[in-house]
Amino acid sequence: MSRARADEEEYWHSSKFRAFTFDDEDDELSQLKESKRAVNSLRDIVDDDDDDLERVSWSGEPVGSISWSIKETASSNTSSLEGRDSSLQKGSSSYAALPKQVSSYSLSSLFKGEVPLYSMAKWLCLSLSAISDTGTKNYAPELRRPKAEYKDYSSDWSPKDTVMRMQRGKVCSLERFRSLQDKLVLLDEAVAGHDGNVITAVLIFLKRTLRREILFRELEVRQVALCHLIHFLKETGEQKFLLDLLRLCFFSLSLQLSQYREHLNIQDVEKRREFLKGCIGLPFSAEDTSHIQDHYTLLERQIIIEANDRHLETAGQSEIFRKYPRKASILNMPLVTTLFYSCFYHYTEAEGTFSSPTNLKKTFKIPDKQYVLTALAARAKLRAWDDVDALFTTKNWLGYTKKKAPIGFHRVVEILQRNNAPVQVLQEYVRLVEDVETRLNLATKYKCHDVVIETYRDLKDRIQLTAYKCKVERGSAEEEKINSILSNMVRNAS
C-alpha cells in the first residue's frame, strides 16, 4: 500500500511540465524553450511500446477519440483568428505574427499516426526556431503624446500666452526666452496676471539665467516681484542671496532718499519744482511716489497762489489783505498750512480756482476731520461766526437743518474758546455736547450759566441747583432763573 503511494507521488513529482507561476523566470522565452524540449521528446513518447498506458490530451479526453478529433480540428481553424483578435485587444503583450508556411501537417494527424514523426518534429522545430529568433521584443505600437502637447515645448509662445498656459497648470519651457527684454516682458506679464505661483516660477528662471546686478537693478522698479523674491528666498533659506538683495535695496533706497533731500538745498522755487518733477521717476514704492507727486503738485499750486496774492496785496484791491496783511510767503509751506491760508484768505472762492479750500480738499484728498478743524480755526480767528455755523449745519432730504460735527462738539467748544468766542456762541455749541457730565464740566469751566441751570433742571436735581445758586451774581438773570425753577419744583411736588 505504501509502495503504491510512493510510486504515485514519484509519478506526479517527475512530470516534465511545470505549472503556471507568476515568477519572473516563467516568461514567454522560457516557455518557448520548454515547449521546444517537449517537442524534441515526442520521439520517445511515440516510440514507447507500452500499450497499457492510455494517451490523453490536455483536456483530459483520450487522444484519437471522436470528441477530441472534432475539437482539435475546430481549434486549428479558429486559432489564427482568435490569436489575431486577442493581439489587437491586448496590444501590450502580443508578438508579431509568424511567417505563414504551407503545410498539411497537424497535431491531430501526428497523434493519429498519419504523418511520419520525424517530418512533424522537423516542422515544429523550424517554427519554434522562428519564434525564438524574434527574441522578447514587444511589437506593440509605442504610445506617444498627443501632437497638441508637443506645442508646449516647440511652439513659439508669446510671453502672455506662456503665462496664461502656466496659470492653467500646463508645462511650458521658459528656456526660449533668451534676451533680457523677453525675460522682463515675461516677468511683467506674470505680475499682471496676479498669480503668485507663476510669478515665483518666472523669478526662479530669471535668478538662474541673469547676473545678480542685472536682476537686482530690474527688481528695484518692480516692487511686487521684489517682494515675491524676498519671500521665496526666506522660504528656501538662501541667506547669502537674500542679504545681498536686501543690502542693495537698502543702499538704493538710501540713495534715492538722499537725492530727494537735495530739494531742500535749492533756493530758487522754479528750479526746486523742476527737481521734484524729476524725483517722481525715481524707483520709490507706490506710496512714496504718490507723496512725491503730491509734493510737486502742492508746490506748483503755491507758486500760482503766491503770485496772484502778491499782486492783490500790492495793488490794495482786496479788503482782507488790507485788514489782515500777510506775515509770510505761502511758498514751501506744508499742506495744512496751505489749507489754513486758503480758508483764511480765499474761503468764499469757487471750487474751480486753485486757491479754493474745497479744491485743495478734493485734490489732495484731505479727510473731513482735518478739513473741519483747519477751516474752524481759520474762520474763528476771523470771528466769522456765520461761517462757523454754516460749517456744521447740514440738511436732510426733507429740508430740515441739523448741526453735525465730525470732530465732536466738545472740540468745537475748545477751539471757539481759544479764539475768544462770545458766551452766546459758546453756549450754543456746549448744548450740543451729548454726554451730560462733559457738558456740565465745559459749561462750568467756561461759565455758560444757562447751560448748567438747564441741565440741572432736566435732571431735577434741586440740591445742585441750590448749590450753583451761590456761584452766580446776586440779582442777576441767572439767579432769578434758578429761583423760578426751584419754586416750580416745590409747586409740582406738592
Short mmCIF file of C-alpha atoms in Angstrom, two decimals:
data_model
loop_
_atom_site.label_atom_id
_atom_site.label_comp_id
_atom_site.label_asym_id
_atom_site.label_seq_id
_atom_site.Cartn_x
_atom_site.Cartn_y
_atom_site.Cartn_z
CA MET A 1 0.00 0.00 0.00
CA SER A 2 2.76 2.38 1.00
CA ARG A 3 4.79 1.45 -2.04
CA ALA A 4 1.92 2.21 -4.38
CA ARG A 5 1.51 5.62 -2.73
CA ALA A 6 5.20 6.34 -3.07
CA ASP A 7 5.11 5.43 -6.78
CA GLU A 8 2.14 7.72 -7.28
CA GLU A 9 3.96 10.67 -5.65
CA GLU A 10 7.06 9.97 -7.71
CA TYR A 11 4.95 9.98 -10.86
CA TRP A 12 3.42 13.38 -10.12
CA HIS A 13 6.69 14.93 -8.98
CA SER A 14 8.55 13.64 -12.05
CA SER A 15 6.25 15.41 -14.51
CA LYS A 16 8.15 17.30 -17.18
CA PHE A 17 5.51 20.04 -17.42
CA ARG A 18 5.51 22.94 -14.99
CA ALA A 19 2.50 24.65 -13.56
CA PHE A 20 1.79 28.31 -14.19
CA THR A 21 3.51 30.72 -11.81
CA PHE A 22 4.00 34.49 -11.66
CA ASP A 23 7.78 34.20 -11.24
CA ASP A 24 9.95 36.30 -13.47
CA GLU A 25 11.71 33.27 -14.87
CA ASP A 26 8.46 31.89 -16.35
CA ASP A 27 8.34 34.37 -19.16
CA GLU A 28 7.46 33.70 -22.77
CA LEU A 29 11.03 32.83 -23.76
CA SER A 30 11.39 30.17 -21.11
CA GLN A 31 8.00 28.72 -22.08
CA LEU A 32 9.08 28.52 -25.71
CA LYS A 33 12.27 26.72 -24.76
CA GLU A 34 10.30 24.32 -22.60
CA SER A 35 7.92 23.63 -25.48
CA LYS A 36 10.86 23.01 -27.78
CA ARG A 37 12.29 20.47 -25.39
CA ALA A 38 8.87 18.84 -25.20
CA VAL A 39 8.72 18.50 -28.99
CA ASN A 40 12.18 17.01 -29.07
CA SER A 41 10.99 14.36 -26.66
CA LEU A 42 7.99 13.41 -28.83
CA ARG A 43 10.08 10.67 -30.49
CA ASP A 44 10.50 8.89 -27.21
CA ILE A 45 6.81 9.24 -26.40
CA VAL A 46 5.66 7.81 -29.76
CA ASP A 47 8.22 5.01 -29.86
CA ASP A 48 7.12 3.81 -26.47
CA ASP A 49 5.73 0.31 -26.88
CA ASP A 50 3.80 0.44 -23.67
CA ASP A 51 0.24 -0.03 -24.95
CA ASP A 52 -1.17 -0.28 -21.45
CA LEU A 53 -0.93 3.48 -20.88
CA GLU A 54 -3.82 5.49 -22.20
CA ARG A 55 -2.81 8.68 -24.03
CA VAL A 56 -4.86 11.70 -23.02
CA SER A 57 -4.99 15.31 -24.20
CA TRP A 58 -4.64 18.45 -22.03
CA SER A 59 -8.44 18.48 -21.68
CA GLY A 60 -8.43 15.01 -20.18
CA GLU A 61 -10.04 13.20 -23.18
CA PRO A 62 -8.38 10.18 -24.83
CA VAL A 63 -6.24 11.01 -27.81
CA GLY A 64 -7.78 9.77 -31.00
CA SER A 65 -11.33 9.83 -29.74
CA ILE A 66 -14.10 11.35 -31.83
CA SER A 67 -14.71 14.28 -29.49
CA TRP A 68 -11.01 15.03 -29.31
CA SER A 69 -10.67 14.99 -33.12
CA ILE A 70 -13.59 17.42 -33.55
CA LYS A 71 -12.19 19.89 -31.01
CA GLU A 72 -8.70 19.62 -32.47
CA THR A 73 -9.98 20.36 -35.99
CA ALA A 74 -12.06 23.30 -34.83
CA SER A 75 -9.22 24.78 -32.83
CA SER A 76 -6.85 24.54 -35.80
CA ASN A 77 -9.32 26.51 -37.96
CA THR A 78 -10.03 29.30 -35.46
CA SER A 79 -6.69 29.61 -33.70
CA SER A 80 -5.35 32.16 -36.18
CA LEU A 81 -8.46 34.40 -35.93
CA GLU A 82 -8.64 34.24 -32.14
CA GLY A 83 -4.95 34.97 -31.84
CA ARG A 84 -5.31 37.98 -34.13
CA ASP A 85 -8.27 39.36 -32.15
CA SER A 86 -6.57 38.85 -28.82
CA SER A 87 -3.42 40.55 -30.07
CA LEU A 88 -5.45 43.58 -31.12
CA GLN A 89 -7.19 43.80 -27.76
CA LYS A 90 -4.09 43.13 -25.63
CA GLY A 91 -1.59 45.00 -27.77
CA SER A 92 0.83 45.40 -24.90
CA SER A 93 1.83 41.69 -24.67
CA SER A 94 1.36 40.16 -28.16
CA TYR A 95 4.10 39.08 -30.54
CA ALA A 96 4.43 39.70 -34.23
CA ALA A 97 2.65 37.27 -36.48
CA LEU A 98 4.81 34.34 -37.55
CA PRO A 99 5.51 33.87 -41.23
CA LYS A 100 2.93 31.55 -42.72
CA GLN A 101 4.24 28.24 -44.05
CA VAL A 102 2.30 26.00 -46.35
CA SER A 103 1.99 22.67 -44.61
CA SER A 104 -0.62 19.94 -44.34
CA TYR A 105 0.69 18.70 -41.03
CA SER A 106 -1.33 18.97 -37.81
CA LEU A 107 -1.04 17.63 -34.32
CA SER A 108 -4.18 15.56 -34.82
CA SER A 109 -2.66 13.80 -37.81
CA LEU A 110 0.52 13.33 -35.83
CA PHE A 111 -1.17 11.61 -32.93
CA LYS A 112 -3.30 9.54 -35.27
CA GLY A 113 -0.11 8.23 -36.91
CA GLU A 114 -0.90 9.66 -40.36
CA VAL A 115 2.31 11.69 -40.59
CA PRO A 116 5.84 10.44 -40.06
CA LEU A 117 7.09 11.56 -36.70
CA TYR A 118 10.44 12.89 -37.90
CA SER A 119 8.74 15.14 -40.52
CA MET A 120 6.36 16.57 -37.98
CA ALA A 121 9.13 17.13 -35.44
CA LYS A 122 11.23 18.92 -38.07
CA TRP A 123 8.32 21.27 -38.89
CA LEU A 124 7.72 22.10 -35.23
CA CYS A 125 11.40 22.75 -34.60
CA LEU A 126 11.59 25.18 -37.53
CA SER A 127 8.51 27.02 -36.22
CA LEU A 128 9.92 27.24 -32.71
CA SER A 129 13.25 28.46 -34.08
CA ALA A 130 11.43 31.26 -35.85
CA ILE A 131 9.74 32.21 -32.61
CA SER A 132 12.97 32.12 -30.60
CA ASP A 133 14.79 34.23 -33.21
CA THR A 134 12.39 37.09 -32.61
CA GLY A 135 13.58 37.35 -29.01
CA THR A 136 11.45 39.02 -26.38
CA LYS A 137 10.93 42.23 -28.31
CA ASN A 138 7.46 43.74 -27.89
CA TYR A 139 5.98 44.62 -31.26
CA ALA A 140 3.02 46.59 -29.85
CA PRO A 141 2.92 50.20 -31.14
CA GLU A 142 4.55 52.72 -28.80
CA LEU A 143 2.13 55.06 -27.01
CA ARG A 144 3.12 58.62 -27.80
CA ARG A 145 1.99 62.01 -26.54
CA PRO A 146 -0.72 63.81 -28.47
CA LYS A 147 0.67 66.21 -31.02
CA ALA A 148 -1.01 69.13 -29.23
CA GLU A 149 1.16 68.60 -26.16
CA TYR A 150 4.36 68.97 -28.14
CA LYS A 151 3.38 72.61 -28.71
CA ASP A 152 4.16 73.30 -25.07
CA TYR A 153 7.80 72.67 -25.87
CA SER A 154 8.28 73.50 -29.51
CA SER A 155 5.84 76.28 -30.44
CA ASP A 156 6.77 79.93 -30.39
CA TRP A 157 4.54 81.07 -27.50
CA SER A 158 4.46 84.76 -26.63
CA PRO A 159 5.13 85.83 -23.01
CA LYS A 160 1.43 86.49 -22.46
CA ASP A 161 0.41 83.09 -23.86
CA THR A 162 3.11 81.39 -21.80
CA VAL A 163 1.83 82.96 -18.59
CA MET A 164 -1.75 82.00 -19.43
CA ARG A 165 -0.74 78.38 -20.03
CA MET A 166 1.22 78.29 -16.78
CA GLN A 167 -1.83 79.59 -14.95
CA ARG A 168 -3.81 76.66 -16.36
CA GLY A 169 -1.21 74.24 -15.00
CA LYS A 170 0.41 73.30 -18.33
CA VAL A 171 4.14 72.72 -18.63
CA CYS A 172 5.86 75.43 -20.64
CA SER A 173 9.54 75.78 -21.36
CA LEU A 174 10.98 79.18 -20.44
CA GLU A 175 14.39 78.48 -21.92
CA ARG A 176 13.49 80.02 -25.27
CA PHE A 177 13.27 83.48 -23.64
CA ARG A 178 16.94 84.36 -24.01
CA SER A 179 17.12 88.11 -24.40
CA LEU A 180 16.82 90.41 -21.39
CA GLN A 181 13.89 92.23 -22.95
CA ASP A 182 11.89 89.00 -23.44
CA LYS A 183 12.58 87.93 -19.86
CA LEU A 184 11.44 91.26 -18.45
CA VAL A 185 8.27 91.20 -20.58
CA LEU A 186 7.62 87.69 -19.26
CA LEU A 187 8.04 88.92 -15.66
CA ASP A 188 5.74 91.89 -16.25
CA GLU A 189 3.07 89.61 -17.73
CA ALA A 190 3.36 87.27 -14.73
CA VAL A 191 2.93 90.19 -12.31
CA ALA A 192 -0.06 91.46 -14.30
CA GLY A 193 -1.65 88.00 -14.02
CA HIS A 194 -1.69 88.23 -10.19
CA ASP A 195 -0.72 84.56 -9.82
CA GLY A 196 1.89 84.09 -7.11
CA ASN A 197 2.98 80.64 -8.32
CA VAL A 198 3.62 81.90 -11.86
CA ILE A 199 5.50 84.95 -10.57
CA THR A 200 7.69 82.76 -8.37
CA ALA A 201 8.38 80.34 -11.26
CA VAL A 202 9.46 83.18 -13.55
CA LEU A 203 11.64 84.67 -10.80
CA ILE A 204 13.38 81.33 -10.31
CA PHE A 205 14.08 81.26 -14.05
CA LEU A 206 15.44 84.82 -14.01
CA LYS A 207 17.51 84.12 -10.90
CA ARG A 208 19.14 81.21 -12.71
CA THR A 209 19.73 82.94 -16.04
CA LEU A 210 20.59 86.55 -15.10
CA ARG A 211 23.51 88.06 -13.27
CA ARG A 212 22.70 89.38 -9.80
CA GLU A 213 23.39 93.01 -10.52
CA ILE A 214 21.09 92.94 -13.56
CA LEU A 215 18.35 91.10 -11.68
CA PHE A 216 18.55 93.45 -8.69
CA ARG A 217 18.53 96.50 -10.91
CA GLU A 218 15.36 95.41 -12.69
CA LEU A 219 13.60 94.37 -9.48
CA GLU A 220 14.11 97.84 -7.96
CA VAL A 221 11.34 99.20 -10.18
CA ARG A 222 9.14 96.09 -9.78
CA GLN A 223 8.18 96.10 -6.13
CA VAL A 224 5.65 93.27 -6.39
CA ALA A 225 8.18 90.90 -7.96
CA LEU A 226 10.80 92.03 -5.43
CA CYS A 227 8.53 91.12 -2.52
CA HIS A 228 7.84 87.70 -4.06
CA LEU A 229 11.56 87.02 -4.48
CA ILE A 230 12.34 88.08 -0.89
CA HIS A 231 9.62 85.76 0.42
CA PHE A 232 10.89 82.90 -1.76
CA LEU A 233 14.47 83.34 -0.55
CA LYS A 234 13.26 83.32 3.06
CA GLU A 235 11.35 80.09 2.47
CA THR A 236 14.27 78.34 0.74
CA GLY A 237 16.85 79.61 3.26
CA GLU A 238 19.19 81.22 0.70
CA GLN A 239 20.57 83.66 3.24
CA LYS A 240 23.57 84.95 1.26
CA PHE A 241 21.49 85.79 -1.79
CA LEU A 242 18.83 87.36 0.43
CA LEU A 243 21.35 89.51 2.30
CA ASP A 244 22.86 90.74 -0.96
CA LEU A 245 19.39 91.63 -2.23
CA LEU A 246 18.36 93.45 0.94
CA ARG A 247 21.69 95.26 1.13
CA LEU A 248 21.31 96.52 -2.43
CA CYS A 249 17.68 97.53 -1.84
CA PHE A 250 18.62 99.42 1.34
CA PHE A 251 21.51 101.14 -0.44
CA SER A 252 19.26 102.04 -3.36
CA LEU A 253 16.58 103.42 -1.03
CA SER A 254 19.15 105.47 0.88
CA LEU A 255 20.49 106.80 -2.39
CA GLN A 256 17.01 107.76 -3.54
CA LEU A 257 16.19 109.49 -0.26
CA SER A 258 19.48 111.38 -0.37
CA GLN A 259 18.69 112.52 -3.88
CA TYR A 260 15.18 113.56 -2.83
CA ARG A 261 16.55 115.61 0.11
CA GLU A 262 18.59 117.68 -2.31
CA HIS A 263 15.49 119.81 -2.99
CA LEU A 264 15.96 121.40 0.45
CA ASN A 265 19.20 122.98 -0.74
CA ILE A 266 17.61 124.54 -3.82
CA GLN A 267 16.55 128.11 -3.07
CA ASP A 268 15.05 129.02 -6.43
CA VAL A 269 11.41 127.93 -6.44
CA GLU A 270 11.22 127.17 -10.15
CA LYS A 271 14.36 125.03 -10.03
CA ARG A 272 13.03 123.20 -6.97
CA ARG A 273 9.79 122.50 -8.80
CA GLU A 274 11.66 121.03 -11.78
CA PHE A 275 13.84 118.97 -9.44
CA LEU A 276 10.78 117.49 -7.69
CA LYS A 277 9.30 116.68 -11.07
CA GLY A 278 12.40 114.62 -11.86
CA CYS A 279 12.20 112.84 -8.49
CA ILE A 280 8.82 111.39 -9.44
CA GLY A 281 10.61 108.98 -11.78
CA LEU A 282 12.87 107.55 -9.04
CA PRO A 283 12.21 103.86 -8.19
CA PHE A 284 10.32 104.53 -4.94
CA SER A 285 7.44 102.43 -3.72
CA ALA A 286 3.95 103.28 -4.97
CA GLU A 287 3.06 105.05 -1.72
CA ASP A 288 6.25 107.12 -1.64
CA THR A 289 5.87 108.02 -5.31
CA SER A 290 2.36 109.28 -4.53
CA HIS A 291 3.73 111.51 -1.76
CA ILE A 292 6.37 112.98 -4.09
CA GLN A 293 3.70 113.61 -6.71
CA ASP A 294 1.60 115.48 -4.12
CA HIS A 295 4.65 117.48 -3.05
CA TYR A 296 5.27 118.56 -6.62
CA THR A 297 1.58 119.44 -7.18
CA LEU A 298 1.41 121.42 -3.92
CA LEU A 299 4.50 123.47 -4.77
CA GLU A 300 3.04 124.16 -8.20
CA ARG A 301 -0.19 125.41 -6.58
CA GLN A 302 1.71 127.52 -4.07
CA ILE A 303 3.64 129.26 -6.85
CA ILE A 304 0.37 130.21 -8.58
CA ILE A 305 -1.35 131.35 -5.34
CA GLU A 306 1.68 133.33 -4.19
CA ALA A 307 1.98 135.22 -7.47
CA ASN A 308 -1.71 136.12 -7.51
CA ASP A 309 -1.93 137.16 -3.81
CA ARG A 310 1.24 139.26 -4.02
CA HIS A 311 -0.30 141.16 -6.88
CA LEU A 312 -3.58 141.72 -4.95
CA GLU A 313 -1.76 142.79 -1.81
CA THR A 314 0.46 145.22 -3.70
CA ALA A 315 -2.43 146.73 -5.62
CA GLY A 316 -4.60 147.03 -2.49
CA GLN A 317 -7.63 145.71 -4.33
CA SER A 318 -8.66 143.17 -1.67
CA GLU A 319 -10.13 144.24 1.69
CA ILE A 320 -8.99 141.15 3.56
CA PHE A 321 -5.36 141.78 2.59
CA ARG A 322 -5.67 145.39 3.78
CA LYS A 323 -7.24 144.34 7.08
CA TYR A 324 -5.06 141.27 7.66
CA PRO A 325 -1.73 141.72 5.85
CA ARG A 326 0.24 138.59 5.11
CA LYS A 327 3.07 137.90 7.53
CA ALA A 328 4.92 135.29 5.42
CA SER A 329 5.01 133.73 1.98
CA ILE A 330 2.99 130.60 1.27
CA LEU A 331 5.82 129.02 -0.74
CA ASN A 332 7.28 125.72 0.58
CA MET A 333 4.71 125.55 3.37
CA PRO A 334 3.08 122.22 4.45
CA LEU A 335 -0.30 121.19 3.14
CA VAL A 336 -2.16 122.00 6.41
CA THR A 337 -0.64 125.48 6.48
CA THR A 338 -1.64 126.00 2.86
CA LEU A 339 -5.19 124.88 3.67
CA PHE A 340 -5.37 127.27 6.65
CA TYR A 341 -4.09 130.10 4.42
CA SER A 342 -6.69 129.28 1.80
CA CYS A 343 -9.51 129.14 4.40
CA PHE A 344 -8.33 132.45 5.83
CA TYR A 345 -7.96 134.47 2.60
CA HIS A 346 -9.96 132.52 -0.04
CA TYR A 347 -12.77 130.80 1.86
CA THR A 348 -15.60 132.02 -0.37
CA GLU A 349 -13.93 131.30 -3.71
CA ALA A 350 -15.43 128.82 -6.16
CA GLU A 351 -14.11 125.27 -6.36
CA GLY A 352 -12.69 125.84 -9.82
CA THR A 353 -9.87 128.11 -8.61
CA PHE A 354 -6.53 126.74 -7.40
CA SER A 355 -6.73 128.74 -4.14
CA SER A 356 -10.18 127.44 -3.15
CA PRO A 357 -10.22 125.36 0.09
CA THR A 358 -12.68 122.94 -1.50
CA ASN A 359 -10.34 122.47 -4.47
CA LEU A 360 -7.41 121.72 -2.15
CA LYS A 361 -9.51 119.24 -0.15
CA LYS A 362 -10.53 117.40 -3.29
CA THR A 363 -7.12 117.45 -4.99
CA PHE A 364 -5.11 116.17 -2.02
CA LYS A 365 -7.90 114.02 -0.54
CA ILE A 366 -7.88 115.76 2.82
CA PRO A 367 -10.05 113.92 5.40
CA ASP A 368 -13.22 115.61 6.65
CA LYS A 369 -11.94 115.88 10.23
CA GLN A 370 -8.74 117.63 9.17
CA TYR A 371 -10.61 119.97 6.86
CA VAL A 372 -13.20 120.93 9.53
CA LEU A 373 -10.53 121.52 12.19
CA THR A 374 -8.49 123.76 9.88
CA ALA A 375 -11.46 125.69 8.50
CA LEU A 376 -12.91 126.18 12.01
CA ALA A 377 -9.61 127.59 13.30
CA ALA A 378 -9.29 129.97 10.32
CA ARG A 379 -12.86 131.29 10.44
CA ALA A 380 -12.89 131.56 14.24
CA LYS A 381 -9.70 133.63 14.07
CA LEU A 382 -11.51 135.98 11.72
CA ARG A 383 -14.55 135.86 14.11
CA ALA A 384 -16.71 134.86 11.17
CA TRP A 385 -19.34 133.11 13.34
CA ASP A 386 -21.79 132.77 10.48
CA ASP A 387 -19.22 130.75 8.55
CA VAL A 388 -18.65 128.62 11.65
CA ASP A 389 -22.37 127.99 11.95
CA ALA A 390 -22.62 127.06 8.25
CA LEU A 391 -19.67 124.70 8.63
CA PHE A 392 -21.66 122.43 10.97
CA THR A 393 -25.17 122.87 9.57
CA THR A 394 -26.49 120.14 7.31
CA LYS A 395 -29.82 119.47 5.65
CA ASN A 396 -31.60 116.17 5.31
CA TRP A 397 -33.65 115.10 2.32
CA LEU A 398 -36.80 116.63 3.85
CA GLY A 399 -35.15 120.05 4.12
CA TYR A 400 -34.72 120.08 7.91
CA THR A 401 -31.46 121.54 9.22
CA LYS A 402 -29.30 119.85 11.80
CA LYS A 403 -25.88 120.55 13.30
CA LYS A 404 -23.31 117.80 12.99
CA ALA A 405 -19.57 117.84 13.79
CA PRO A 406 -17.25 115.02 12.64
CA ILE A 407 -14.72 116.11 15.30
CA GLY A 408 -17.19 116.22 18.23
CA PHE A 409 -18.77 119.37 19.63
CA HIS A 410 -16.57 119.32 22.75
CA ARG A 411 -13.57 120.05 20.47
CA VAL A 412 -15.53 122.74 18.67
CA VAL A 413 -16.14 124.47 22.02
CA GLU A 414 -12.44 124.33 22.90
CA ILE A 415 -11.39 125.87 19.56
CA LEU A 416 -14.01 128.60 19.84
CA GLN A 417 -12.95 129.45 23.41
CA ARG A 418 -9.26 129.73 22.33
CA ASN A 419 -10.35 132.25 19.71
CA ASN A 420 -12.31 134.30 22.32
CA ALA A 421 -15.76 133.43 21.04
CA PRO A 422 -18.64 135.20 22.84
CA VAL A 423 -20.57 133.36 25.56
CA GLN A 424 -23.68 133.19 23.42
CA VAL A 425 -21.76 131.33 20.69
CA LEU A 426 -20.08 129.03 23.22
CA GLN A 427 -23.38 128.18 24.92
CA GLU A 428 -24.93 127.22 21.58
CA TYR A 429 -22.28 124.57 20.96
CA VAL A 430 -21.99 123.45 24.60
CA ARG A 431 -25.67 122.50 24.49
CA LEU A 432 -24.90 120.18 21.55
CA VAL A 433 -22.48 118.06 23.62
CA GLU A 434 -24.29 114.76 24.15
CA ASP A 435 -22.53 113.47 27.27
CA VAL A 436 -24.13 115.12 30.33
CA GLU A 437 -21.05 115.07 32.52
CA THR A 438 -18.85 116.54 29.76
CA ARG A 439 -21.47 119.17 29.05
CA LEU A 440 -21.65 120.24 32.73
CA ASN A 441 -17.86 120.36 33.01
CA LEU A 442 -17.49 122.54 29.89
CA ALA A 443 -20.38 124.82 30.91
CA THR A 444 -18.97 125.27 34.40
CA LYS A 445 -15.42 125.81 33.11
CA TYR A 446 -16.40 128.46 30.54
CA LYS A 447 -19.16 129.98 32.73
CA CYS A 448 -22.04 129.09 30.49
CA HIS A 449 -24.57 129.54 33.37
CA ASP A 450 -27.70 128.98 31.30
CA VAL A 451 -26.45 125.58 30.14
CA VAL A 452 -25.66 124.50 33.74
CA ILE A 453 -29.05 125.62 35.06
CA GLU A 454 -30.96 123.94 32.21
CA THR A 455 -29.04 120.69 32.66
CA TYR A 456 -29.78 120.51 36.43
CA ARG A 457 -33.38 121.37 35.70
CA ASP A 458 -33.69 118.47 33.24
CA LEU A 459 -32.09 116.20 35.84
CA LYS A 460 -34.50 117.56 38.54
CA ASP A 461 -31.58 117.98 40.89
CA ARG A 462 -32.67 120.59 43.49
CA ILE A 463 -29.53 120.12 45.58
CA GLN A 464 -27.18 121.00 42.70
CA LEU A 465 -29.36 123.95 41.68
CA THR A 466 -29.29 125.32 45.21
CA ALA A 467 -25.52 124.88 45.38
CA TYR A 468 -24.98 126.53 41.97
CA LYS A 469 -27.13 129.50 43.05
CA CYS A 470 -24.26 130.55 45.28
CA LYS A 471 -21.88 130.75 42.26
CA VAL A 472 -23.84 133.34 40.27
CA GLU A 473 -24.09 137.05 41.00
CA ARG A 474 -26.87 138.25 43.28
CA GLY A 475 -29.72 139.90 41.48
CA SER A 476 -28.56 138.57 38.09
CA ALA A 477 -30.80 136.96 35.49
CA GLU A 478 -29.24 133.58 36.29
CA GLU A 479 -30.22 133.84 39.99
CA GLU A 480 -33.79 134.73 39.10
CA LYS A 481 -33.93 131.77 36.70
CA ILE A 482 -32.75 129.37 39.42
CA ASN A 483 -35.35 130.72 41.91
CA SER A 484 -38.12 130.27 39.36
CA ILE A 485 -37.09 126.67 38.68
CA LEU A 486 -36.91 125.82 42.40
CA SER A 487 -40.36 127.29 43.00
CA ASN A 488 -41.85 125.24 40.18
CA MET A 489 -40.25 122.07 41.59
CA VAL A 490 -41.81 122.75 45.04
CA ARG A 491 -45.21 123.50 43.49
CA ASN A 492 -45.15 120.33 41.37
CA ALA A 493 -44.04 118.25 44.37
CA SER A 494 -46.99 119.50 46.49
#
